mmCIF file of C-alpha atoms in Angstrom:
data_model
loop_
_atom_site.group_PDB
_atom_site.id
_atom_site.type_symbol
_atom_site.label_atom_id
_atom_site.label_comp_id
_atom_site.label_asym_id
_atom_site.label_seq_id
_atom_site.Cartn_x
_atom_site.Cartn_y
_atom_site.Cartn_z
ATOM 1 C CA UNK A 1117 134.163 -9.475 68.987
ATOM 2 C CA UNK A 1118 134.099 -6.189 69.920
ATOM 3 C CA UNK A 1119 134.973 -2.878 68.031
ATOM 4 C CA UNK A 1120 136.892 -0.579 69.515
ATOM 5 C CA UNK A 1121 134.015 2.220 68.616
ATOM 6 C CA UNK A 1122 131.824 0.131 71.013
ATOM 7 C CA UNK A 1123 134.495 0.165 73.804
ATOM 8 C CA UNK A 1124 134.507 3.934 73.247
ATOM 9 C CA UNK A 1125 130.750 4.634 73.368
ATOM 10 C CA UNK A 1126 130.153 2.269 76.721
ATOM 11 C CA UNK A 1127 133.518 3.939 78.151
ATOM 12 C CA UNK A 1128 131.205 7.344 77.284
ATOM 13 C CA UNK A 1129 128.154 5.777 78.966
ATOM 14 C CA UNK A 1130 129.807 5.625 81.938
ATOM 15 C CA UNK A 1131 131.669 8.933 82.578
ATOM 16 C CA UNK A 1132 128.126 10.660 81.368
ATOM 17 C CA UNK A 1133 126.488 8.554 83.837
ATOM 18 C CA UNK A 1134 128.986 9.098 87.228
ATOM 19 C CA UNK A 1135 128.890 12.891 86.145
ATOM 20 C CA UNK A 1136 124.675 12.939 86.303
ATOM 21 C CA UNK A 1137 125.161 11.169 89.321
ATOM 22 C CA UNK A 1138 127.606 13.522 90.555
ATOM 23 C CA UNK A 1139 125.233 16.316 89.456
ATOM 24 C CA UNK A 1140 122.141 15.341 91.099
ATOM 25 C CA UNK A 1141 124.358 14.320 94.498
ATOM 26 C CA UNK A 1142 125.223 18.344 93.946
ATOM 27 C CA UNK A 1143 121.738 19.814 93.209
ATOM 28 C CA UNK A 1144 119.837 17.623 96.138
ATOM 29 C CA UNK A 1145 123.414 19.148 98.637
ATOM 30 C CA UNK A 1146 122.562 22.686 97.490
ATOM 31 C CA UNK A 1147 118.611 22.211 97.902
ATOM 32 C CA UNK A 1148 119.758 21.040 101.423
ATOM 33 C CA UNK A 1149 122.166 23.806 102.037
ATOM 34 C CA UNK A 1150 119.406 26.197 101.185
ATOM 35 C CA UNK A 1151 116.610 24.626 103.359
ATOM 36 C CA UNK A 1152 118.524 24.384 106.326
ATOM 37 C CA UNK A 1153 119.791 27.623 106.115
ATOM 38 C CA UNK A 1154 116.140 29.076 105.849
ATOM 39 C CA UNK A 1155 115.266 26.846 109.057
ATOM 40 C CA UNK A 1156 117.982 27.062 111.041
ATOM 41 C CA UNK A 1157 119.003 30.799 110.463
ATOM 42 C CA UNK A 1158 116.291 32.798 108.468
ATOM 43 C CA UNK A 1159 113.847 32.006 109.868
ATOM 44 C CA UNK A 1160 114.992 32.503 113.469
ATOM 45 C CA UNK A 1161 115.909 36.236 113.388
ATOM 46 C CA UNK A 1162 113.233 37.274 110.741
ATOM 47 C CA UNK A 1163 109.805 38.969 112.324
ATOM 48 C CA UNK A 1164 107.230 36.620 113.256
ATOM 49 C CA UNK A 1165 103.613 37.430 112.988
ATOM 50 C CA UNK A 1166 102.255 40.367 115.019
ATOM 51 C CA UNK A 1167 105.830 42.397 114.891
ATOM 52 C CA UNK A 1168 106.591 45.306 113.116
ATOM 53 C CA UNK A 1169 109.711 46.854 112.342
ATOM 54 C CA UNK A 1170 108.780 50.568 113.962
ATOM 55 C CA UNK A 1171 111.389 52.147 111.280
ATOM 56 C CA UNK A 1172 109.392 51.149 108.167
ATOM 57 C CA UNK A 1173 107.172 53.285 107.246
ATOM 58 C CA UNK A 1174 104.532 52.236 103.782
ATOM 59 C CA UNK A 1175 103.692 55.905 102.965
ATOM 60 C CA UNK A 1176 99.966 55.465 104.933
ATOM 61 C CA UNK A 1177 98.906 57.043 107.968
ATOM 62 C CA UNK A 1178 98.967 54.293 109.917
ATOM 63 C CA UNK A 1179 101.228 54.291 113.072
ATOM 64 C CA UNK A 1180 102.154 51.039 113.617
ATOM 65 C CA UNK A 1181 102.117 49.496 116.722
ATOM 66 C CA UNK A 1182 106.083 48.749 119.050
ATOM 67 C CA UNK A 1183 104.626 45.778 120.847
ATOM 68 C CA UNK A 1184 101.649 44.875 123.041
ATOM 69 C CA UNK A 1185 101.899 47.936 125.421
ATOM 70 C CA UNK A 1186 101.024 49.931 121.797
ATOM 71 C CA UNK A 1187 103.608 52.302 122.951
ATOM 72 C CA UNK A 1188 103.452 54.194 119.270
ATOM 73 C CA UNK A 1189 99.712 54.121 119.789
ATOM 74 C CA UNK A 1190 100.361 55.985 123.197
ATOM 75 C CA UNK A 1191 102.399 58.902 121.780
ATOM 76 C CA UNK A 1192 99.339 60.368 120.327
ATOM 77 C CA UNK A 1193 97.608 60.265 123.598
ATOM 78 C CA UNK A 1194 100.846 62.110 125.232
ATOM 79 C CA UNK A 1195 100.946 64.773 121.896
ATOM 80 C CA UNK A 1196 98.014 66.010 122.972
ATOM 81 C CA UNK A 1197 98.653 66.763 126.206
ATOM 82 C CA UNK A 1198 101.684 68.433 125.489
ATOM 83 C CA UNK A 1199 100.551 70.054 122.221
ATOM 84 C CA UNK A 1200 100.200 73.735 122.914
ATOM 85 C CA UNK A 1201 101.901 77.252 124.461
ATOM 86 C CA UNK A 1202 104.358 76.895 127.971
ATOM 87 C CA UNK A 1203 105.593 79.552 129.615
ATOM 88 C CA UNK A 1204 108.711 79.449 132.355
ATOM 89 C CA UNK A 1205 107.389 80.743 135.173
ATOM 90 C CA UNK A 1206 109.531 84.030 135.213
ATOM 91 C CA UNK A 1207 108.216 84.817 132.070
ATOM 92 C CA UNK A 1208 111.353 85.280 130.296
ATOM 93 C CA UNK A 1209 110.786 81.596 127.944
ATOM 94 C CA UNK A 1210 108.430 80.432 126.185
ATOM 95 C CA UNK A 1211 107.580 77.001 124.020
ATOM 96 C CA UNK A 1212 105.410 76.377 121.664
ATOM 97 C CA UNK A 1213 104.822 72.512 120.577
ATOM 98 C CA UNK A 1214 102.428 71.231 117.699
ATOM 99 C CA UNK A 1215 100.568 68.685 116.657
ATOM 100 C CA UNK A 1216 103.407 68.351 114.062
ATOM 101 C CA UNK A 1217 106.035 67.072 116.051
ATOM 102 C CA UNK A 1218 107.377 70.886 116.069
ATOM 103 C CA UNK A 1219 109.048 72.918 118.849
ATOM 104 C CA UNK A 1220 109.926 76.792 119.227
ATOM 105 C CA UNK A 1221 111.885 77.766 121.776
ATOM 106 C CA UNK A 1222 111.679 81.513 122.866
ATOM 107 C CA UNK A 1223 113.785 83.635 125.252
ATOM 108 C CA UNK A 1224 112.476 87.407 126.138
ATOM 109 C CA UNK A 1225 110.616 86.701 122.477
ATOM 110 C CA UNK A 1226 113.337 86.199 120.384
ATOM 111 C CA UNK A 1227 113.277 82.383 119.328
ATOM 112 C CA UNK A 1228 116.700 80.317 119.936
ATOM 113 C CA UNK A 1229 115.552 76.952 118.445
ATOM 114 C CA UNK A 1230 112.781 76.153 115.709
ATOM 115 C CA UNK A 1231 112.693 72.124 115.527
ATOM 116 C CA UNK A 1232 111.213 68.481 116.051
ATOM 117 C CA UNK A 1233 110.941 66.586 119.192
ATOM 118 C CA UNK A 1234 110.995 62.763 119.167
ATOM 119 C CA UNK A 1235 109.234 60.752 122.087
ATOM 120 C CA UNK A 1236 108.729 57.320 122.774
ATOM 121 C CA UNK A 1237 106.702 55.147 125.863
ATOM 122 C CA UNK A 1238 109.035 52.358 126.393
ATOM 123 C CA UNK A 1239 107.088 51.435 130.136
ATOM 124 C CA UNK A 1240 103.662 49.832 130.567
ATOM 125 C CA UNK A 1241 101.446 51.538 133.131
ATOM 126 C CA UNK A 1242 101.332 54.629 134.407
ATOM 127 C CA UNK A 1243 103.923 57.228 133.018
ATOM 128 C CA UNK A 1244 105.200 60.068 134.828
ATOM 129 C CA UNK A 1245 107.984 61.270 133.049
ATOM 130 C CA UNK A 1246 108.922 60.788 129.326
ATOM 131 C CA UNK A 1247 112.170 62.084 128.063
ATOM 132 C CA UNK A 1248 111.579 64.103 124.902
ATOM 133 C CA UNK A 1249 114.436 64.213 121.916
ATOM 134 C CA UNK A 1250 115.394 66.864 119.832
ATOM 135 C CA UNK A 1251 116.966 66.989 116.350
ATOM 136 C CA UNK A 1252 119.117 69.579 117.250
ATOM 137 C CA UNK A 1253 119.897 70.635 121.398
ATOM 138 C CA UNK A 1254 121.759 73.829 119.936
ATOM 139 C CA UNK A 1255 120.278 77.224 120.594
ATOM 140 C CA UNK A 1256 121.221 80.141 118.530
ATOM 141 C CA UNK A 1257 120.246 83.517 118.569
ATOM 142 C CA UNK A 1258 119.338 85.510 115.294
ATOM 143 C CA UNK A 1259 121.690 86.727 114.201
ATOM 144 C CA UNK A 1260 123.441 83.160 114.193
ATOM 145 C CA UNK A 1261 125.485 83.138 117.280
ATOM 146 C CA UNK A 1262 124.900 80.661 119.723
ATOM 147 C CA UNK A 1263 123.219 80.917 122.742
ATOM 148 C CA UNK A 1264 123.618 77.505 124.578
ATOM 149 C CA UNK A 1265 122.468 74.114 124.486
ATOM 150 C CA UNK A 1266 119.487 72.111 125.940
ATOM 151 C CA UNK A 1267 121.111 68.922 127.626
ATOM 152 C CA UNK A 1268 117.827 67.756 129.011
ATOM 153 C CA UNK A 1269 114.310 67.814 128.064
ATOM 154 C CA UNK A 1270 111.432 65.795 129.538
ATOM 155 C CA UNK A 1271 107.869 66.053 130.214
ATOM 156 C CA UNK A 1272 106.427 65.511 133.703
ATOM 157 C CA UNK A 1273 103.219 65.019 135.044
ATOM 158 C CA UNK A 1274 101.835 64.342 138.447
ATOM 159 C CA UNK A 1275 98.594 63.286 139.948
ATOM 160 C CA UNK A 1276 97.414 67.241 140.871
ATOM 161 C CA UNK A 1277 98.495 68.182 137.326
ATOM 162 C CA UNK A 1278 97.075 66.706 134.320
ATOM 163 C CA UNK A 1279 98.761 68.556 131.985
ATOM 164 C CA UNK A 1280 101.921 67.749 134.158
ATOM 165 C CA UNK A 1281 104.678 70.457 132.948
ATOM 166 C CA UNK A 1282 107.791 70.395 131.012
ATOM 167 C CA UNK A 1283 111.586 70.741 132.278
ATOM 168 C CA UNK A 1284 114.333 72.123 130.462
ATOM 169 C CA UNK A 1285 118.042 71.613 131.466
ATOM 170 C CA UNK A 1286 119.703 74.561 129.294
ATOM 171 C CA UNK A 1287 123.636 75.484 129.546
ATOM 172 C CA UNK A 1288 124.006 78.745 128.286
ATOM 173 C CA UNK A 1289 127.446 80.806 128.118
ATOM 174 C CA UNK A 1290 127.759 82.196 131.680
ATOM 175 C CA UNK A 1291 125.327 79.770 133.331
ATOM 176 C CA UNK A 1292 123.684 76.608 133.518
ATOM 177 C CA UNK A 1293 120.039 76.129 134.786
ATOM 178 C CA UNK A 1294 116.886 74.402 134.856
ATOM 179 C CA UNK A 1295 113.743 76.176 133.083
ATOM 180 C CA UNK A 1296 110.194 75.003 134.291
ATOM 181 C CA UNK A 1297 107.154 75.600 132.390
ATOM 182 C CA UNK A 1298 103.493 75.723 132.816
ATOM 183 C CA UNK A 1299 101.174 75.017 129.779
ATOM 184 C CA UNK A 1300 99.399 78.259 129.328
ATOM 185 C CA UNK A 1301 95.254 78.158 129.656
ATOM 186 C CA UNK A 1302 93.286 78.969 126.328
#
């Protein structure tokens, strides 16, 4: 005969045993959850091998590289061409880009916009005209008032000019109008 302290403990044997049951069945669903996830989602958008994410930058030197075109690996080619003095060809304005990604913009020598340009090849091939950003397209004078504002800037070259020139879409208070410029000779 029985006890009823046996009944008791095998009663106990069998909740702990449906509850490790019911664990494991919970741990081996998660586990699941988990890998399928990382198959199925994860891994799908995350960068494969060979792609870089062109905003993250690891503190070195190294540019790294948009895609197969090396379109970052470009830019330096085009900085150098466009690193250097221009002059409009009335005279009256004058830019001065560096190998620093810096731009000065002077009219009749007094300078309207000290800044960074940002340029990017997006096409394969041949380029003959990249559009060149600015932080800032507001010019100002010195003592603070404004002058205008640049709503288009772009670099163009052609097959009888190397050095190509650059173009400069400025609206200034009474007028609006397009500024060519010549990069000067050393």
């Amino acid at each position: 005969m029985r006890t009823v302290g046996q009944k008791d403990r095998r009663d106990m044997k069998k909740v702990l045993t449906v509850l490790l049951i019911v664990l494991l069945a919970l741990t081996v669903l998660c586990v699941t959850g988990v890998l399928l996830f990382r198959h199925f989602v994860a891994d799908q958008i995350m960068d494969k091998g060979g792609m870089m994410n062109p905003d993250y930058m690891d503190g070195t030197d190294a540019v790294p590289i948009l895609d197969g075109d090396h379109t970052y690996v470009d830019n330096e080619k085009l900085l150098q061409v466009i690193t250097g003095t221009w002059s409009s060809e009335d005279g009256h304005y004058t830019i001065k880009l560096d190998s620093d990604y810096r731009i000065i913009l002077w009219l009749d020598g007094e300078p309207l916009l000290e800044d960074h340009i940002q340029f990017v090849y997006l096409q394969p091939g041949i380029i003959r005209s990249t559009e060149l950003s600015l932080d800032s397209c507001i010019l100002q004078k010195e003592d603070g008032s404004p002058a205008g504002e640049i709503t288009s800037f772009y670099h163009e070259v052609s097959e009888e000019d190397t050095s190509g020139r650059l173009i400069v879409e400025i609206d200034l208070a009474d007028n609006s109008k397009t500024v060519e410029f010549k990069k000067q000779e050393k």
